[in-house]
CSV table of C-alpha atoms in Angstrom, one decimal:
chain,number,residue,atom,x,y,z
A,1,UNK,CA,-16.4,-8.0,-2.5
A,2,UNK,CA,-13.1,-5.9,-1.8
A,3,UNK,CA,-12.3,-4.5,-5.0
A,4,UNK,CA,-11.4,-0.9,-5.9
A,5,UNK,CA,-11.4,-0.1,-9.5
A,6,UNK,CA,-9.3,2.3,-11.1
A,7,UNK,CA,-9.5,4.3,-14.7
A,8,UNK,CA,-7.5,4.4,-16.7
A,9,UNK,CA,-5.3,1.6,-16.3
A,10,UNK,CA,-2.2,3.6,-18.2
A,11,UNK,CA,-2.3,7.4,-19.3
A,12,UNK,CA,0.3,9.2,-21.4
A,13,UNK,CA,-0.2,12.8,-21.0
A,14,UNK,CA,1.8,16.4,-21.5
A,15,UNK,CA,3.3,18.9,-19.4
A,16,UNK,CA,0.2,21.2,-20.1
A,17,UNK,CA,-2.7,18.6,-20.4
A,18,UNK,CA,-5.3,18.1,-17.7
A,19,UNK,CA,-6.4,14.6,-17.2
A,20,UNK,CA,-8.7,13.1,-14.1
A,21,UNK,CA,-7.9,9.9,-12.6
A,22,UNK,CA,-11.0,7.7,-11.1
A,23,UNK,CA,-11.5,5.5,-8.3
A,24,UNK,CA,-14.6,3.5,-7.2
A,25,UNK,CA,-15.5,1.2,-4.3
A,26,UNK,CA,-18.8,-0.2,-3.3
A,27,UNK,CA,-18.2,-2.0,-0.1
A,28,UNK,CA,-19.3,0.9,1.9
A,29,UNK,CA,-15.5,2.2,3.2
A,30,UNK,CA,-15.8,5.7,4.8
A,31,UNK,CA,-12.2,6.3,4.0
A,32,UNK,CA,-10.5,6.9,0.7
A,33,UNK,CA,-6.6,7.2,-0.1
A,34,UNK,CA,-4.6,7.8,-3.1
A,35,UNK,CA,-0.7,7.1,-3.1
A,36,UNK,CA,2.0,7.8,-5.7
A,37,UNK,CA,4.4,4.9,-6.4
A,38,UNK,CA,7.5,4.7,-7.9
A,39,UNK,CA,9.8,2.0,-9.2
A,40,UNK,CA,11.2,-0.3,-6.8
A,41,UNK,CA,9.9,2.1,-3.7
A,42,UNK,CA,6.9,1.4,-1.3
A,43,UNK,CA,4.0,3.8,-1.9
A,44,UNK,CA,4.0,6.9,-0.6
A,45,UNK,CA,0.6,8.4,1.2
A,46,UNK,CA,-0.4,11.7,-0.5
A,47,UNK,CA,-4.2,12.5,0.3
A,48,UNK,CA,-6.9,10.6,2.7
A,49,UNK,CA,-10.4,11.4,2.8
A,50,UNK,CA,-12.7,10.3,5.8
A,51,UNK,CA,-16.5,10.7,5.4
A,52,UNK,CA,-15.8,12.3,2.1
A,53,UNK,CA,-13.8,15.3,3.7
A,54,UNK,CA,-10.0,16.2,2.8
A,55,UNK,CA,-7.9,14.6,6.0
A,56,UNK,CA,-4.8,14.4,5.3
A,57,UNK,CA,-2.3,16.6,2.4
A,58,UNK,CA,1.2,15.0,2.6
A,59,UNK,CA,2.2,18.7,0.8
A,60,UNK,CA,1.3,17.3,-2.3
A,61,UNK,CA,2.1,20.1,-5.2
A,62,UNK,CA,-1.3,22.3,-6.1
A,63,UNK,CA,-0.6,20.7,-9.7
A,64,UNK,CA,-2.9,17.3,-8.1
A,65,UNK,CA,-6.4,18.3,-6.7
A,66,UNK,CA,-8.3,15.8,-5.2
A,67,UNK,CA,-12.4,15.6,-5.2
A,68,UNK,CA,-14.1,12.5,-3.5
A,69,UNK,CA,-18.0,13.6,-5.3
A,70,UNK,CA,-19.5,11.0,-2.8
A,71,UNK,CA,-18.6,8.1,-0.7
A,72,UNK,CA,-17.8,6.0,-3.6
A,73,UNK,CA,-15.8,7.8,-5.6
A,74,UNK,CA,-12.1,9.5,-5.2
A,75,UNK,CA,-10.9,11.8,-8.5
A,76,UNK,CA,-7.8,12.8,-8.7
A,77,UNK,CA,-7.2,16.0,-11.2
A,78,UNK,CA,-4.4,16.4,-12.9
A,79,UNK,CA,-2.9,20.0,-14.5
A,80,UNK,CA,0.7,20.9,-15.5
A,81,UNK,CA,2.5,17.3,-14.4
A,82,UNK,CA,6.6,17.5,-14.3
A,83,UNK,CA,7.9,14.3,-15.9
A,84,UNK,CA,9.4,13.7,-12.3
A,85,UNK,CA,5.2,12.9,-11.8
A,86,UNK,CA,5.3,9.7,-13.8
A,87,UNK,CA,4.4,6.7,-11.2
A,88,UNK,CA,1.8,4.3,-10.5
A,89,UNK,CA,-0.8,5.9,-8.9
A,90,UNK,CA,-3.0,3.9,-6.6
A,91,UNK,CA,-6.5,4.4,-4.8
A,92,UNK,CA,-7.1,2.4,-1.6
A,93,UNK,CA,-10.1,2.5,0.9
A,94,UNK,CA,-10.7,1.4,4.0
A,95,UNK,CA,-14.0,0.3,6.3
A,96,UNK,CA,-12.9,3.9,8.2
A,97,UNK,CA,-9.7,5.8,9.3
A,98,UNK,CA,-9.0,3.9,11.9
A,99,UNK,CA,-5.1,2.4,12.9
A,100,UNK,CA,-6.7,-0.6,13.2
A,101,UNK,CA,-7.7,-1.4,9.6
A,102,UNK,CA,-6.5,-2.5,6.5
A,103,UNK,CA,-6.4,-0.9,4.0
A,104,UNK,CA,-7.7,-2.4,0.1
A,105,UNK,CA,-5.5,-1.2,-2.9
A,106,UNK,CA,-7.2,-0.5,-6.3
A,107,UNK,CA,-5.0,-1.7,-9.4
A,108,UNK,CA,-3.7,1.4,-9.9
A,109,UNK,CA,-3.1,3.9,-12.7
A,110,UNK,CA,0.1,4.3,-14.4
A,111,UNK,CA,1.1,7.8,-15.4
A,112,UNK,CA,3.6,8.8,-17.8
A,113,UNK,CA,4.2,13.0,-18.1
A,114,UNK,CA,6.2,13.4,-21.2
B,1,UNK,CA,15.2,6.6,12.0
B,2,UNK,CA,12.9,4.7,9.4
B,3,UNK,CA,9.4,3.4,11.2
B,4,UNK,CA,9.2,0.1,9.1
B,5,UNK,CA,13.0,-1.6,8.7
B,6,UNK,CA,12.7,-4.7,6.8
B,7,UNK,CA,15.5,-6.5,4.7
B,8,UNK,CA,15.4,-5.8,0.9
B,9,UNK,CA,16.7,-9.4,0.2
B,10,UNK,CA,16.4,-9.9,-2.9
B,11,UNK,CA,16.0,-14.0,-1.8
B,12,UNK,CA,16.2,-16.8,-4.3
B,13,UNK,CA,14.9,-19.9,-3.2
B,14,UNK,CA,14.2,-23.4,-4.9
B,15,UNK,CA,10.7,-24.7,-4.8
B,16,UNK,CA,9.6,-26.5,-1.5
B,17,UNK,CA,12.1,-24.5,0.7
B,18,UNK,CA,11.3,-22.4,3.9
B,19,UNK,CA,11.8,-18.9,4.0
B,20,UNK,CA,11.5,-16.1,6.6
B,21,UNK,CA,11.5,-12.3,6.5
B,22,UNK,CA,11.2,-10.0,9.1
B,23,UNK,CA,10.9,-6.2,9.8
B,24,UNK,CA,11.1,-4.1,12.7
B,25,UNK,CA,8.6,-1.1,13.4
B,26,UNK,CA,9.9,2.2,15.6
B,27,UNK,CA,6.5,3.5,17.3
B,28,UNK,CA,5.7,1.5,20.1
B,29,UNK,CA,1.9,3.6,19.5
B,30,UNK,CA,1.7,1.1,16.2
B,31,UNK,CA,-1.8,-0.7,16.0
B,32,UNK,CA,-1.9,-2.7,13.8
B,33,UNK,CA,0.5,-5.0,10.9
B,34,UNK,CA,-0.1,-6.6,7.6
B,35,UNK,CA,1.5,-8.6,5.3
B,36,UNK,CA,0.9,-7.2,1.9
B,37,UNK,CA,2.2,-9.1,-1.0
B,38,UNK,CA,2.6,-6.9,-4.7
B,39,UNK,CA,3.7,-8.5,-8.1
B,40,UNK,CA,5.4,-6.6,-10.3
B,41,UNK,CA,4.0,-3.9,-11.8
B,42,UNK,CA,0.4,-4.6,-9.6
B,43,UNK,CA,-1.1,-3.2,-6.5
B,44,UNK,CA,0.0,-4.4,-3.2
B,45,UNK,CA,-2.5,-7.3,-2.2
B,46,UNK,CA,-3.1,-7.7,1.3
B,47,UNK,CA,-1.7,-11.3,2.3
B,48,UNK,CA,-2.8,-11.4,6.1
B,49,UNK,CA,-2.9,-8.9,9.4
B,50,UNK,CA,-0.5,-10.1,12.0
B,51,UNK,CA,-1.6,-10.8,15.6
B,52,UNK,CA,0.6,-10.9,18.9
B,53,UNK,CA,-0.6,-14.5,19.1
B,54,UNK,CA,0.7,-15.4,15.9
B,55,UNK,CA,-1.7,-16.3,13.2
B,56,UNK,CA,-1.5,-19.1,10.2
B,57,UNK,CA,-2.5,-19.5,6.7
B,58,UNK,CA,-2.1,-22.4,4.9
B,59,UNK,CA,1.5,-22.3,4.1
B,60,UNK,CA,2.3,-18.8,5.4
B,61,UNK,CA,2.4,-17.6,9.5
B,62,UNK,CA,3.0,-14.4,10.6
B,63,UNK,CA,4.6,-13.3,14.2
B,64,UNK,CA,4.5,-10.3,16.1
B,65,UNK,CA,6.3,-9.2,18.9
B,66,UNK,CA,5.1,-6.3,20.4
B,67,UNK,CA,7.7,-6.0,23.5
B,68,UNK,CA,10.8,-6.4,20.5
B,69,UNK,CA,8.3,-4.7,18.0
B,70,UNK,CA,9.5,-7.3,15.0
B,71,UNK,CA,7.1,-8.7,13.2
B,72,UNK,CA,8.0,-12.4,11.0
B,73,UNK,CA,6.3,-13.9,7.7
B,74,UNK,CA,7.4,-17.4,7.3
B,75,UNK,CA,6.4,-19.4,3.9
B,76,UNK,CA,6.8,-22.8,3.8
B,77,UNK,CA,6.8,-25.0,0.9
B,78,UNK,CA,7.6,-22.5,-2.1
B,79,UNK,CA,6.0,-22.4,-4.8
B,80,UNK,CA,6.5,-20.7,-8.2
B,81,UNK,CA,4.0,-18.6,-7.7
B,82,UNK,CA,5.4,-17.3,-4.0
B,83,UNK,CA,7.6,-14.9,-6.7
B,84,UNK,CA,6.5,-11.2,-5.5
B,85,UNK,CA,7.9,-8.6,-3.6
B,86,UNK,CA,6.5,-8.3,0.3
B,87,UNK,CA,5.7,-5.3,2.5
B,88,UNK,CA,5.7,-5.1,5.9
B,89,UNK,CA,3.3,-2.7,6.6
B,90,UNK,CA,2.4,-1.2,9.8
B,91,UNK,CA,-0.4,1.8,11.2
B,92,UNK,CA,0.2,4.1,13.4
B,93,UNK,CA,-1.7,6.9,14.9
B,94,UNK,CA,0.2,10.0,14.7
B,95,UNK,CA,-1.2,13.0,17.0
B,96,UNK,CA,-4.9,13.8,15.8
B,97,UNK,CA,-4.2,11.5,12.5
B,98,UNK,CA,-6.0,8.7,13.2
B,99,UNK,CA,-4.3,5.9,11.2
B,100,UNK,CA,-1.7,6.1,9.1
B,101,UNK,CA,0.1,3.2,7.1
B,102,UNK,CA,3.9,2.6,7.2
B,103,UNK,CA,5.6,0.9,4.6
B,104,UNK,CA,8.4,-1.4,4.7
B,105,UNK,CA,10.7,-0.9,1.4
B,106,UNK,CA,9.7,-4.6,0.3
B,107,UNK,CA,11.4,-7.5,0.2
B,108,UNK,CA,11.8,-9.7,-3.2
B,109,UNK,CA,11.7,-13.0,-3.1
B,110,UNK,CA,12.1,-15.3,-6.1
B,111,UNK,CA,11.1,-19.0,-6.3
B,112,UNK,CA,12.6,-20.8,-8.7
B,113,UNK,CA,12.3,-24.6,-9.9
């Protein structure tokens, strides 16, 4: 099984809302991921988490907090987007954060800040 | 100077041809390479890793030369379906980060009958 799951699939929010975004995996990866996409661009690497501990910060703006609760699970919390924020957001894990692995993309979650 | 060059196409291509792209990667430190294919709109789906002794899958091989550091996807007999944009994707250990993914910007191919 190498599927990441990903709620919600599409989220509208506002300028002041606060909204969560969820990712899942159960085949035991060690390292989580989230990326920020945008039209016609490859994704772009904002947070990893190894063993469930921040790694990596690409100096993402405070406004998105990441929280990985446990092995399984990557959140990513949302407060006071900028329209510039709308993307497709995607989770990916990998078996650990290694260069020598590949990494498994979740089917993302696609943000629109109005 | 970008770490993953690859051609943005787009290529258009009638069913049953042969098609090739390729991409270049800077670090000479880079691990390891993937193929990842993404439909519009969808995640990117890995398609295969690429190995220096060239590996095969069904109607798709990929290349990799370390010493030029290029790295090839050839599809042979395309099908509708072969319609996505692909990545190039390389990692790369960068100081005490242990493995990082590169991105190519994609290249679209279209397949059409």
């Amino acid at each position: 099984d190498t599927e990441v799951t990903q709620t919600p699939k599409h989220l509208v929010m506002g300028m002041t809302n606060k909204k969560s975004l969820k990712c899942e995996q159960h085949m035991g990866h060690r390292a989580m991921y989230w990326y920020k996409q945008k039209a016609k661009k490859p994704p772009e690497l904002m947070f990893v988490y190894s063993y469930e501990k921040l790694s990596i910060n690409e100096s993402v703006p405070s406004r998105f907090s990441p929280e990985c609760p446990n092995s399984s699970l990557l959140n990513l919390h949302l407060h006071a987007l900028q329209p510039e924020d709308s993307a497709l957001y995607l989770c990916a894990s990998s078996h650990d954060w290694s260069s020598y692995n590949e990494q498994f993309f979740g089917p993302g979650t696609r943000l629109t800040v109005l | 100077r970008k770490e993953v060059e690859q051609d943005p196409g787009p290529f258009n291509v009638p069913e049953g041809a042969t098609v090739a792209f390729n991409c270049t990667y800077s670090n000479s430190a880079s691990q390891s390479f993937f193929w990842y294919r993404q439909d519009c709109r969808k995640e990117p789906k890995l398609l295969m890793s690429v190995y220096s002794s060239g590996n095969e899958d069904g109607r798709f091989t990929a290349q990799l030369n370390r010493a030029s550091q290029y790295i090839s996807l050839l599809i042979r007999d395309s099908k509708l379906s072969d319609s996505a944009t692909y990545l190039c994707v390389v990692n790369t250990p960068r100081g005490s980060t242990l493995g990082r993914l590169y991105f190519g910007r994609g290249t679209q191919l279209t397949v059409w009958p």
